[in-house]
XYZ file of C-alpha atoms in Angstrom:
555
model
C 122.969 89.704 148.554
C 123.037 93.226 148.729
C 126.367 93.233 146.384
C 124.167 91.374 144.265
C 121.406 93.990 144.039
C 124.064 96.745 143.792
C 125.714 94.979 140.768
C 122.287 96.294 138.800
C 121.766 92.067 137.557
C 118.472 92.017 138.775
C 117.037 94.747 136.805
C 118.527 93.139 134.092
C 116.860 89.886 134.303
C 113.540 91.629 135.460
C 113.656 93.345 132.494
C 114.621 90.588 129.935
C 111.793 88.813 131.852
C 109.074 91.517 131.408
C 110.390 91.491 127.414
C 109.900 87.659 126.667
C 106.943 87.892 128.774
C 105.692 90.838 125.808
C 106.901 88.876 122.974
C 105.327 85.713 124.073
C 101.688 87.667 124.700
C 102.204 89.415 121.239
C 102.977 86.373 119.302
C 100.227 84.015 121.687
C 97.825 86.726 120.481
C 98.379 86.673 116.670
C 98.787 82.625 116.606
C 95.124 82.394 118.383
C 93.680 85.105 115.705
C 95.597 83.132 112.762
C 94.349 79.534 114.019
C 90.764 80.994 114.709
C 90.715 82.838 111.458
C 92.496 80.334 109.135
C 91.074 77.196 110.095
C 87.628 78.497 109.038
C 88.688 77.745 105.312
C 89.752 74.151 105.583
C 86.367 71.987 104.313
C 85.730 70.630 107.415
C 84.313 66.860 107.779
C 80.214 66.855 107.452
C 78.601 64.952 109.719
C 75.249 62.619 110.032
C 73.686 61.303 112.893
C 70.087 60.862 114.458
C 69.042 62.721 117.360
C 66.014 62.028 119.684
C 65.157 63.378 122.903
C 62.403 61.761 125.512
C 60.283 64.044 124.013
C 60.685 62.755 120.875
C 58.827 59.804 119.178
C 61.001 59.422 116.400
C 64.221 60.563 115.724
C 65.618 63.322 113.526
C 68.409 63.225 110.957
C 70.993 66.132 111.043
C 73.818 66.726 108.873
C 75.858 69.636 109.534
C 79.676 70.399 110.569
C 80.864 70.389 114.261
C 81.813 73.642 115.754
C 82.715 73.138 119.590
C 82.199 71.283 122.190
C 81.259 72.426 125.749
C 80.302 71.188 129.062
C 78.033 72.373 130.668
C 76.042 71.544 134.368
C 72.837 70.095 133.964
C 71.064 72.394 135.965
C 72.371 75.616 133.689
C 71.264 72.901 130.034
C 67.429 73.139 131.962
C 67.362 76.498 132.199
C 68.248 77.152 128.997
C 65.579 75.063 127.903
C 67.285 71.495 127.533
C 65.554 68.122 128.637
C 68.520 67.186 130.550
C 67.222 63.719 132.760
C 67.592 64.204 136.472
C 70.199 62.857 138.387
C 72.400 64.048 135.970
C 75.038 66.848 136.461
C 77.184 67.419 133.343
C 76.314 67.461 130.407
C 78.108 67.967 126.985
C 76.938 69.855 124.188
C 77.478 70.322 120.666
C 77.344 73.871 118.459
C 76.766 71.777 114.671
C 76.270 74.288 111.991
C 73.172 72.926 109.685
C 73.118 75.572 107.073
C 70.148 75.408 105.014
C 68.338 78.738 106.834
C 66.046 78.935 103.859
C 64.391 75.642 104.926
C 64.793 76.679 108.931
C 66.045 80.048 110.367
C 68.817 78.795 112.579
C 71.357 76.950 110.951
C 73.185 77.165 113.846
C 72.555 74.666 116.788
C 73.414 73.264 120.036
C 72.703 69.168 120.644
C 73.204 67.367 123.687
C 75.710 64.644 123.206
C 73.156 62.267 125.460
C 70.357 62.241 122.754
C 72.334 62.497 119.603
C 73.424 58.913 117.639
C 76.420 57.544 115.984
C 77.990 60.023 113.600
C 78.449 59.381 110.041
C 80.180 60.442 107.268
C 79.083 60.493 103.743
C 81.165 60.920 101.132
C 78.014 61.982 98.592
C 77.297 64.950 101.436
C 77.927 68.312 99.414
C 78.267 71.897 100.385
C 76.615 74.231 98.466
C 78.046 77.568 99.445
C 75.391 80.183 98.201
C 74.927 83.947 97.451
C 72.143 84.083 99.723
C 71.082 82.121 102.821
C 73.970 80.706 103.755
C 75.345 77.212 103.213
C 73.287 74.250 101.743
C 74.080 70.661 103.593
C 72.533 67.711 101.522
C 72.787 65.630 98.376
C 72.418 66.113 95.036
C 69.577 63.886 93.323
C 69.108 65.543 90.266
C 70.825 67.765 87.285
C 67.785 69.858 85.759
C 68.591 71.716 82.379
C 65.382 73.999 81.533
C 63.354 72.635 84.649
C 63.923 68.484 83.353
C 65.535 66.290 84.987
C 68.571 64.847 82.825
C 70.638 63.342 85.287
C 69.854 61.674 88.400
C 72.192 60.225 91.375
C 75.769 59.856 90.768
C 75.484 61.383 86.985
C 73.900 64.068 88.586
C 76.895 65.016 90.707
C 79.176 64.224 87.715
C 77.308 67.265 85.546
C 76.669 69.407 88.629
C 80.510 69.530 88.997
C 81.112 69.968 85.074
C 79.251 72.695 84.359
C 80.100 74.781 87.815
C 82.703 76.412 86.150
C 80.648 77.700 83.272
C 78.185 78.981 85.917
C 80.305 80.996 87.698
C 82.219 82.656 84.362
C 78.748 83.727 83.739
C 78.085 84.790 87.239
C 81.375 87.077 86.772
C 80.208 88.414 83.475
C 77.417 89.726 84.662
C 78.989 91.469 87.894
C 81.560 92.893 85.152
C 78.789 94.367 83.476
C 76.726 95.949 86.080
C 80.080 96.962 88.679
C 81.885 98.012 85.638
C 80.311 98.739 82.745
C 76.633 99.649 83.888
C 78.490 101.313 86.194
C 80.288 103.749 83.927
C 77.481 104.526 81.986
C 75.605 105.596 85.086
C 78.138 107.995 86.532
C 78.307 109.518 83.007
C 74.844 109.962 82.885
C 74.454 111.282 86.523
C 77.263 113.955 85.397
C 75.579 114.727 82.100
C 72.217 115.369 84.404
C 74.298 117.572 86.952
C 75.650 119.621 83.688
C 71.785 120.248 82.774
C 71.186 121.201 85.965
C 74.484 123.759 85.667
C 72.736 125.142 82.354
C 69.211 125.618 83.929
C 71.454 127.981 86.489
C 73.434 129.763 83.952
C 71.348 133.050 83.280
C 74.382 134.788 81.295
C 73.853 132.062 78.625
C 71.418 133.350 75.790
C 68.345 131.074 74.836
C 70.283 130.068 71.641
C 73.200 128.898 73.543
C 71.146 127.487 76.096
C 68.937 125.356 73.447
C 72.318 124.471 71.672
C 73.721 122.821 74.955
C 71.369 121.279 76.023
C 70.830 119.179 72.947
C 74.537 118.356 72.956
C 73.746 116.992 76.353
C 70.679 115.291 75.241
C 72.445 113.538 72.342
C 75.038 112.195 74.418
C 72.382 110.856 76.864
C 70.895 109.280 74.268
C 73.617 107.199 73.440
C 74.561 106.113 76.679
C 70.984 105.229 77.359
C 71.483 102.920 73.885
C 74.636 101.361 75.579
C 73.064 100.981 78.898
C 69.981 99.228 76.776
C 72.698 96.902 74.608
C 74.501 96.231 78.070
C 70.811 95.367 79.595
C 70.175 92.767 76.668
C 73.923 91.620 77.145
C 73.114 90.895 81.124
C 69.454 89.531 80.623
C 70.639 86.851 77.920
C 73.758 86.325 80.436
C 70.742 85.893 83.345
C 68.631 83.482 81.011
C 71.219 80.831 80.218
C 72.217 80.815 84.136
C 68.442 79.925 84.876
C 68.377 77.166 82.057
C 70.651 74.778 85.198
C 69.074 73.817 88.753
C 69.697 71.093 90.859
C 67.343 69.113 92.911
C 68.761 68.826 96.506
C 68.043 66.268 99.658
C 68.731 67.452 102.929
C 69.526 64.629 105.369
C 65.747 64.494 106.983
C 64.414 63.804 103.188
C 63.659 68.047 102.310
C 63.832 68.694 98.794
C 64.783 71.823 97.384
C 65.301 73.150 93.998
C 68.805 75.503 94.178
C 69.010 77.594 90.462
C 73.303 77.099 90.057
C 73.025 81.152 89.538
C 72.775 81.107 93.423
C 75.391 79.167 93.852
C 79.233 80.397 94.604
C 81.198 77.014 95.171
C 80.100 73.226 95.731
C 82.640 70.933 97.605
C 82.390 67.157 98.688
C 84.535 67.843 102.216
C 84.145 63.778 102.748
C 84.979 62.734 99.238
C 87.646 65.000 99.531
C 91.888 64.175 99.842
C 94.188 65.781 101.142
C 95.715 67.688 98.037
C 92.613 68.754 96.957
C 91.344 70.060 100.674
C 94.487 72.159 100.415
C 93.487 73.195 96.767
C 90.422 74.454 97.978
C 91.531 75.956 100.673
C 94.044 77.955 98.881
C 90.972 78.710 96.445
C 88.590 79.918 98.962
C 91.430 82.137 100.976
C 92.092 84.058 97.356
C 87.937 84.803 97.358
C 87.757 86.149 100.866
C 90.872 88.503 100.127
C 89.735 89.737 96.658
C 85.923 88.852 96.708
C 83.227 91.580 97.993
C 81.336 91.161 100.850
C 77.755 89.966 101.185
C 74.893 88.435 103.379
C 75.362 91.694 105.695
C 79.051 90.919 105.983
C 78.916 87.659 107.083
C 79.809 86.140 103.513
C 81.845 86.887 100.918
C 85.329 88.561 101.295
C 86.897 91.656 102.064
C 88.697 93.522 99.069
C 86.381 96.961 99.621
C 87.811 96.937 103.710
C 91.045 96.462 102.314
C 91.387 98.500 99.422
C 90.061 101.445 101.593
C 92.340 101.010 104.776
C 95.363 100.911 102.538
C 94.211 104.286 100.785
C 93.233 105.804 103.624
C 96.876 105.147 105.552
C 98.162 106.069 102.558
C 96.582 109.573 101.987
C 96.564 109.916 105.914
C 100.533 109.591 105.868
C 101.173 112.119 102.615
C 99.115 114.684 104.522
C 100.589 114.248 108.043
C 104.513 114.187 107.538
C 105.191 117.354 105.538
C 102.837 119.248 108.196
C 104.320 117.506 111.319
C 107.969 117.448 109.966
C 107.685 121.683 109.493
C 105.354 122.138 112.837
C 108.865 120.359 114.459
C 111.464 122.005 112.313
C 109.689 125.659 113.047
C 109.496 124.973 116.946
C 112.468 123.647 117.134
C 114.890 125.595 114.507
C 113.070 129.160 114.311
C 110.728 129.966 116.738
C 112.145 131.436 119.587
C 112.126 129.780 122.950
C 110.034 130.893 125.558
C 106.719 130.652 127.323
C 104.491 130.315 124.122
C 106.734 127.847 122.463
C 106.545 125.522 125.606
C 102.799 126.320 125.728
C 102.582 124.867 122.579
C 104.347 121.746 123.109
C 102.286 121.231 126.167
C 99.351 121.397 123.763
C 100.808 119.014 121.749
C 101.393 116.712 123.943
C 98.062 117.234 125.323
C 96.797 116.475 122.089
C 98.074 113.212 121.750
C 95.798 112.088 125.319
C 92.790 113.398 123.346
C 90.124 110.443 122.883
C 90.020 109.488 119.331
C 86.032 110.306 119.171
C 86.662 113.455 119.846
C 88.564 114.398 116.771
C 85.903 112.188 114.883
C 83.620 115.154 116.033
C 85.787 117.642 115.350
C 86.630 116.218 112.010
C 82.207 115.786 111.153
C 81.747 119.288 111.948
C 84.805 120.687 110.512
C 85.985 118.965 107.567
C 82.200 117.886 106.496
C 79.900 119.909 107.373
C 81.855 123.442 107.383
C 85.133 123.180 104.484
C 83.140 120.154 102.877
C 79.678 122.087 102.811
C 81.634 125.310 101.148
C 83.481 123.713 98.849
C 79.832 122.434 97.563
C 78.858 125.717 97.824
C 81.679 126.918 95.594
C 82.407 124.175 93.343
C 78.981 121.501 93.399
C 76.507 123.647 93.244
C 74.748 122.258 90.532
C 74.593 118.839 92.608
C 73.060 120.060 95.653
C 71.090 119.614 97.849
C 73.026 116.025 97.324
C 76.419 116.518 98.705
C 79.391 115.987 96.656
C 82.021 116.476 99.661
C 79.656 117.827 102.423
C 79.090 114.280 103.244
C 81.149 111.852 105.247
C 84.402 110.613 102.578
C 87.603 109.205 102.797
C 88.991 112.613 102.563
C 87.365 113.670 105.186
C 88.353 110.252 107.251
C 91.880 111.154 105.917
C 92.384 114.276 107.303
C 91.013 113.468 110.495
C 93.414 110.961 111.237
C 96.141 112.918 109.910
C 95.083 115.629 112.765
C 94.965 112.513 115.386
C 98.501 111.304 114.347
C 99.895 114.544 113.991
C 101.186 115.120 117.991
C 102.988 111.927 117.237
C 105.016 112.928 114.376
C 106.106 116.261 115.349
C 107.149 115.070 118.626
C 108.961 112.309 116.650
C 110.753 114.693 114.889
C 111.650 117.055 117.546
C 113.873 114.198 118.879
C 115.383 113.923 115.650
C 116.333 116.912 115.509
C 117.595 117.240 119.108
C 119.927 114.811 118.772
C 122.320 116.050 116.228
C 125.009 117.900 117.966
C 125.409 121.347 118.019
C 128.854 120.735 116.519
C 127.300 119.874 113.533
C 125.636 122.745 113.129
C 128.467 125.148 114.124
C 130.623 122.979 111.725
C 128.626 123.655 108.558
C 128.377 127.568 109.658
C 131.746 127.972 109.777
C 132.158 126.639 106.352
C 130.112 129.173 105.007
C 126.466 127.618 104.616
C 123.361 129.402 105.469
C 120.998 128.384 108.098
C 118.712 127.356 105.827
C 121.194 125.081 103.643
C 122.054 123.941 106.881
C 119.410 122.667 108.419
C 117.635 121.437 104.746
C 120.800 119.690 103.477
C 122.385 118.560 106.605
C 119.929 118.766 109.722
C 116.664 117.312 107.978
C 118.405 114.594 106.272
C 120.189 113.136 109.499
C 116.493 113.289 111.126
C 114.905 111.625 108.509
C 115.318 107.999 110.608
C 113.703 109.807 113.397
C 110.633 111.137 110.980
C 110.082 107.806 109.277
C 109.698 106.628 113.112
C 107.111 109.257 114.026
C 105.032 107.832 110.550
C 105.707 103.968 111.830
C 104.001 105.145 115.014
C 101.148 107.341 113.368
C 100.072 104.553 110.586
C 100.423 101.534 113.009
C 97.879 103.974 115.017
C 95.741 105.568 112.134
C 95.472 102.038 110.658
C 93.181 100.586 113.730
C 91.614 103.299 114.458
C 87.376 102.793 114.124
C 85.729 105.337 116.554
C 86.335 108.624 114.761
C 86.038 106.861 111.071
C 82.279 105.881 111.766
C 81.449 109.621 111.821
C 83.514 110.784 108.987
C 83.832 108.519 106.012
C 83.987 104.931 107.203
C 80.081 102.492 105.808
C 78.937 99.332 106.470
C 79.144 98.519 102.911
C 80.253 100.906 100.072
C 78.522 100.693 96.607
C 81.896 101.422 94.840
C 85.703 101.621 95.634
C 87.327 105.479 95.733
C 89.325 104.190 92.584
C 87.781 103.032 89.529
C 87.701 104.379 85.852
C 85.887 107.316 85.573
C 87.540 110.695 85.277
C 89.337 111.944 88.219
C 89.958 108.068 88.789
C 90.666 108.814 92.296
C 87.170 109.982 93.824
C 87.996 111.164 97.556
C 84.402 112.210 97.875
C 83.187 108.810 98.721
C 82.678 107.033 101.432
C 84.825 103.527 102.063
C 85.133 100.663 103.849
C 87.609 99.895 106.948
C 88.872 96.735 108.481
C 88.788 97.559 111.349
C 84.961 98.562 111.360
C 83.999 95.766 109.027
C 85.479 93.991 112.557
C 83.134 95.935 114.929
C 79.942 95.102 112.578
C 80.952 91.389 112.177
C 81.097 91.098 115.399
C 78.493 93.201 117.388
C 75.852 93.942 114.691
C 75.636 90.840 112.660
C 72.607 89.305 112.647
C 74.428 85.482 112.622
C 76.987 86.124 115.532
C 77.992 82.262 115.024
C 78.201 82.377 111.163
C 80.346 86.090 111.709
C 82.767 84.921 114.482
C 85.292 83.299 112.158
C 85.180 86.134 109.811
C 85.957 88.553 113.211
C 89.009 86.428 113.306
C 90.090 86.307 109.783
C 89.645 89.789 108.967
C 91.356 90.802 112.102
C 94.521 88.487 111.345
C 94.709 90.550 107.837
C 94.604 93.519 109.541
C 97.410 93.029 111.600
C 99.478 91.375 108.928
C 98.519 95.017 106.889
C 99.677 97.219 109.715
C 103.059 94.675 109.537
C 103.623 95.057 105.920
C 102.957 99.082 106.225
C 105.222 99.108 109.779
C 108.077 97.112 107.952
C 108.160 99.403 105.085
C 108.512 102.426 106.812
C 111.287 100.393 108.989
C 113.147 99.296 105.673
C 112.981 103.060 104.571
C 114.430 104.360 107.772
C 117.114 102.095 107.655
C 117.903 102.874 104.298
C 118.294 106.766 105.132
C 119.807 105.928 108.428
C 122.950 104.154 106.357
C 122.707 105.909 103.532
C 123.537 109.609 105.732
C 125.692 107.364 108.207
C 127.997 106.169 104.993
C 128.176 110.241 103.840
C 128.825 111.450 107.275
C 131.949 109.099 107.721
């Protein structure tokens, strides 16, 4: 035995068990956030069935789709408000989403398996999924054009499903024209009113010049207020013909309801349904939640603001951070000489690295913001103030703080590096004549590089999850506009964005619909590691690529 232990096998085994025991957590983790968040676009089955409690003289219809199941003691269904008959201990219980909040505020609810009847299916059972209020469980009885009826029953259905399509072009016309066009026009006027602004300032201008300016300005208001007014008409004849089409809708306990198809986002039969074209509309609705924009205080809609602005944000985050942590390293480690400060300053940035991330979200409000942010108004905005231009929370701002969080990591990252190529090396290229400096930038920095691209695969698989600082310097609930877009600069780093991992946090701790927001936690949290995959394995493939490409020129 104790042969055994000498022989070292042990900590071999102990250790390949403590790896498969990681992988198996890592990949147990992402398969429950990919079943949780993936399953919640299948059409699930939409059920029927009476329910009636002793309390109850008659019974009442529900249609809605099954969520879970629990069981639960009797004692704990009483206190929680149940009539649960005594003599009974367990008791199961149903979550059933009914939709339809518009009609009654919870459209999710628990029934008691006890009380509820047989469950049917109808295949004429529709989903209306809608802009606002959630999803509409019923039938369709009537096709309205105009507010008449001219379809009824199955005909009804038939046209409903015809003229969806149309609907919806129209309903993306009009958010082209006011995202994109009305849009435009706006920021050109707000700059035209800033530039006004600029010439009420400008004392060294003479009244003439003053007077001439300003009617420039003027004219060129006045034609973009005649394109916003064309773009107006454009939008309100757009609006009109989407109000011309309503349909008349049942719920299963004999509600009626008259849904305008300008509310309405998508319209499935889940029970009418086979199995091609459940996948088809799967597939569909998947391709809305990743390029579609958010709505109903998150808890609809998709996610392609959060997206767009994580990627950005890594991506700024990681041109600002390597070329200051890859010379912090080179300089400590090539020219400065070594003593008690140098070491002091590795111990700080090390230290650095055990910092809280909250704490550089402060440092980055009051810093970046408020102090170089504030200035560079001062300097540059003035005619836009007292509304900040970059003296207010941006992705810049987020940016740069993250940059300073990740930075410990890269430069000790690179230190390695550069430790490990051998002094022979270096004493090798000397003695051939080179410089220090061609040495270390044409021999030294390149045969690091593996070691720097590892220091930015640590810093943007951190940066990219990061939520506490990014509430205090750049990160919203919901952004009015992306940092890109097509006005001149294109690229507006004064704005604030949106974040996956915060659109996680509101989801799921300050949505108002906790039930309707838990499958979107999931979701948006499975595309946020799959993100932080794609950005890890690109960095990876890069380091490899330098890490054979100096290996081939060495040999």
């Amino acid at each position: 035995m104790n042969k055994w232990f000498k022989s070292g096998t042990p900590w071999i085994w102990l250790n390949a068990g403590a790896v498969a025991t990681s992988l198996v957590m890592v990949f147990g983790l992402i398969l429950m956030i990919a079943v949780n968040g993936l399953s919640f676009f299948w059409p699930s089955s939409v059920a029927q069935f009476e329910y009636q409690t002793a309390q109850q003289s008659e019974p009442t219809q529900v249609m809605g789709e099954f969520q879970r199941s629990e069981t639960m003691t009797a004692q704990a269904m009483r206190d929680a408000g149940f009539d649960v008959p005594e003599g009974q201990e367990i008791v199961v219980r149903h979550l059933v989403k009914r939709g339809n909040r518009d009609l009654d505020s919870r459209d999710f609810r628990w029934y008691l398996d006890d009380f509820m009847g047989e469950r049917e299916m109808p295949r004429d059972a529709v989903v209306l999924e809608r802009l606002q209020w959630g999803n509409f469980y019923g039938f369709v009885r009537e096709f309205r054009v105009d507010g008449e009826a001219v379809a009824t029953g199955n005909e009804a259905r038939v046209r409903f499903e015809a003229v969806i399509p149309e609907t919806r072009g129209l309903v993306r016309q009009i958010e082209r024209i006011e995202r994109v066009d009305i849009g435009a026009i706006n920021f050109q006027i707000e700059q035209i009113r800033i530039a006004l602004r600029g010439i009420e300032r400008a004392t060294e201008l003479s009244i003439e010049e003053r007077a001439e300016r300003e009617a420039e300005l003027q004219a060129e208001r006045a034609e973009l207020e005649e394109q916003y007014a064309e773009l107006e008409n454009e939008r309100n004849e757009l609006r009109n013909e989407l109000r011309r089409y309503a349909i008349l809708m049942e719920t299963a306990d004999g509600a009626e309801s008259v849904i305008a198809l300008a509310d309405v986002v998508n319209a499935w039969w889940p029970n009418d349904m086979s199995i091609p074209q459940k996948l088809g509309h799967y597939v569909h609705t998947f391709w809305e939640f990743m390029t579609g924009y958010p709505r109903e205080a998150n808890t609809e809609g998709g996610i392609l603001p959060a997206i767009f602005g994580t990627v950005l944000m890594v991506l700024i985050m990681s041109i600002v951070v390597t070329p200051f942590g890859v010379l912090a390293a080179i300089y400590l480690r090539e020219y400065a000489k070594q003593g008690p400060l140098v070491r002091i300053i590795r111990i700080s940035v090390n230290n650095l690295a055990g910092v809280p991330s909250i704490v550089f979200g402060v440092f980055g409000l009051g810093f970046f913001v408020y102090l170089v942010g504030g200035n560079i108004d001062q300097m540059f905005f003035r005619d836009a103030l007292p509304s900040p231009t970059f003296g207010s929370p941006a992705i810049i701002w987020a940016s740069l703080t993250l940059a300073l969080l990740t930075l410990p990591v890269v430069i000790v990252s690179t230190e390695e590096g550069l430790t490990r190529i051998g002094a022979s090396i270096r004493h090798g290229s000397l003695a051939l004549g080179a410089t220090k400096a061609e040495t270390l930038w044409r021999l030294i920095v390149p045969l690091s590089a593996p070691a720097m691209m590892t220091g930015l695969i640590l810093a943007v698989a951190r940066a990219a999850g990061e939520v506490a600082p990014l509430m205090l310097v750049g990160v919203v609930k919901l952004a009015p506009s992306l940092p890109v877009d097509g006005n001149f600069p294109y690229l507006h780093l004064d704005r604030a964005f949106m974040h996956l991992g915060f659109h996680i946090y509101d989801v799921g701790f300050q949505s108002p619909n906790v039930e309707a927001g838990r499958p979107l936690v999931y979701a948006t949290a499975l595309i946020l590691v799959m993100l932080i995959i794609v950005l890890n394995l690109t960095a990876i493939s890069i380091r490899n690529y330098l890490r054979e490409k100096y290996r081939a020129d060495s040999d």
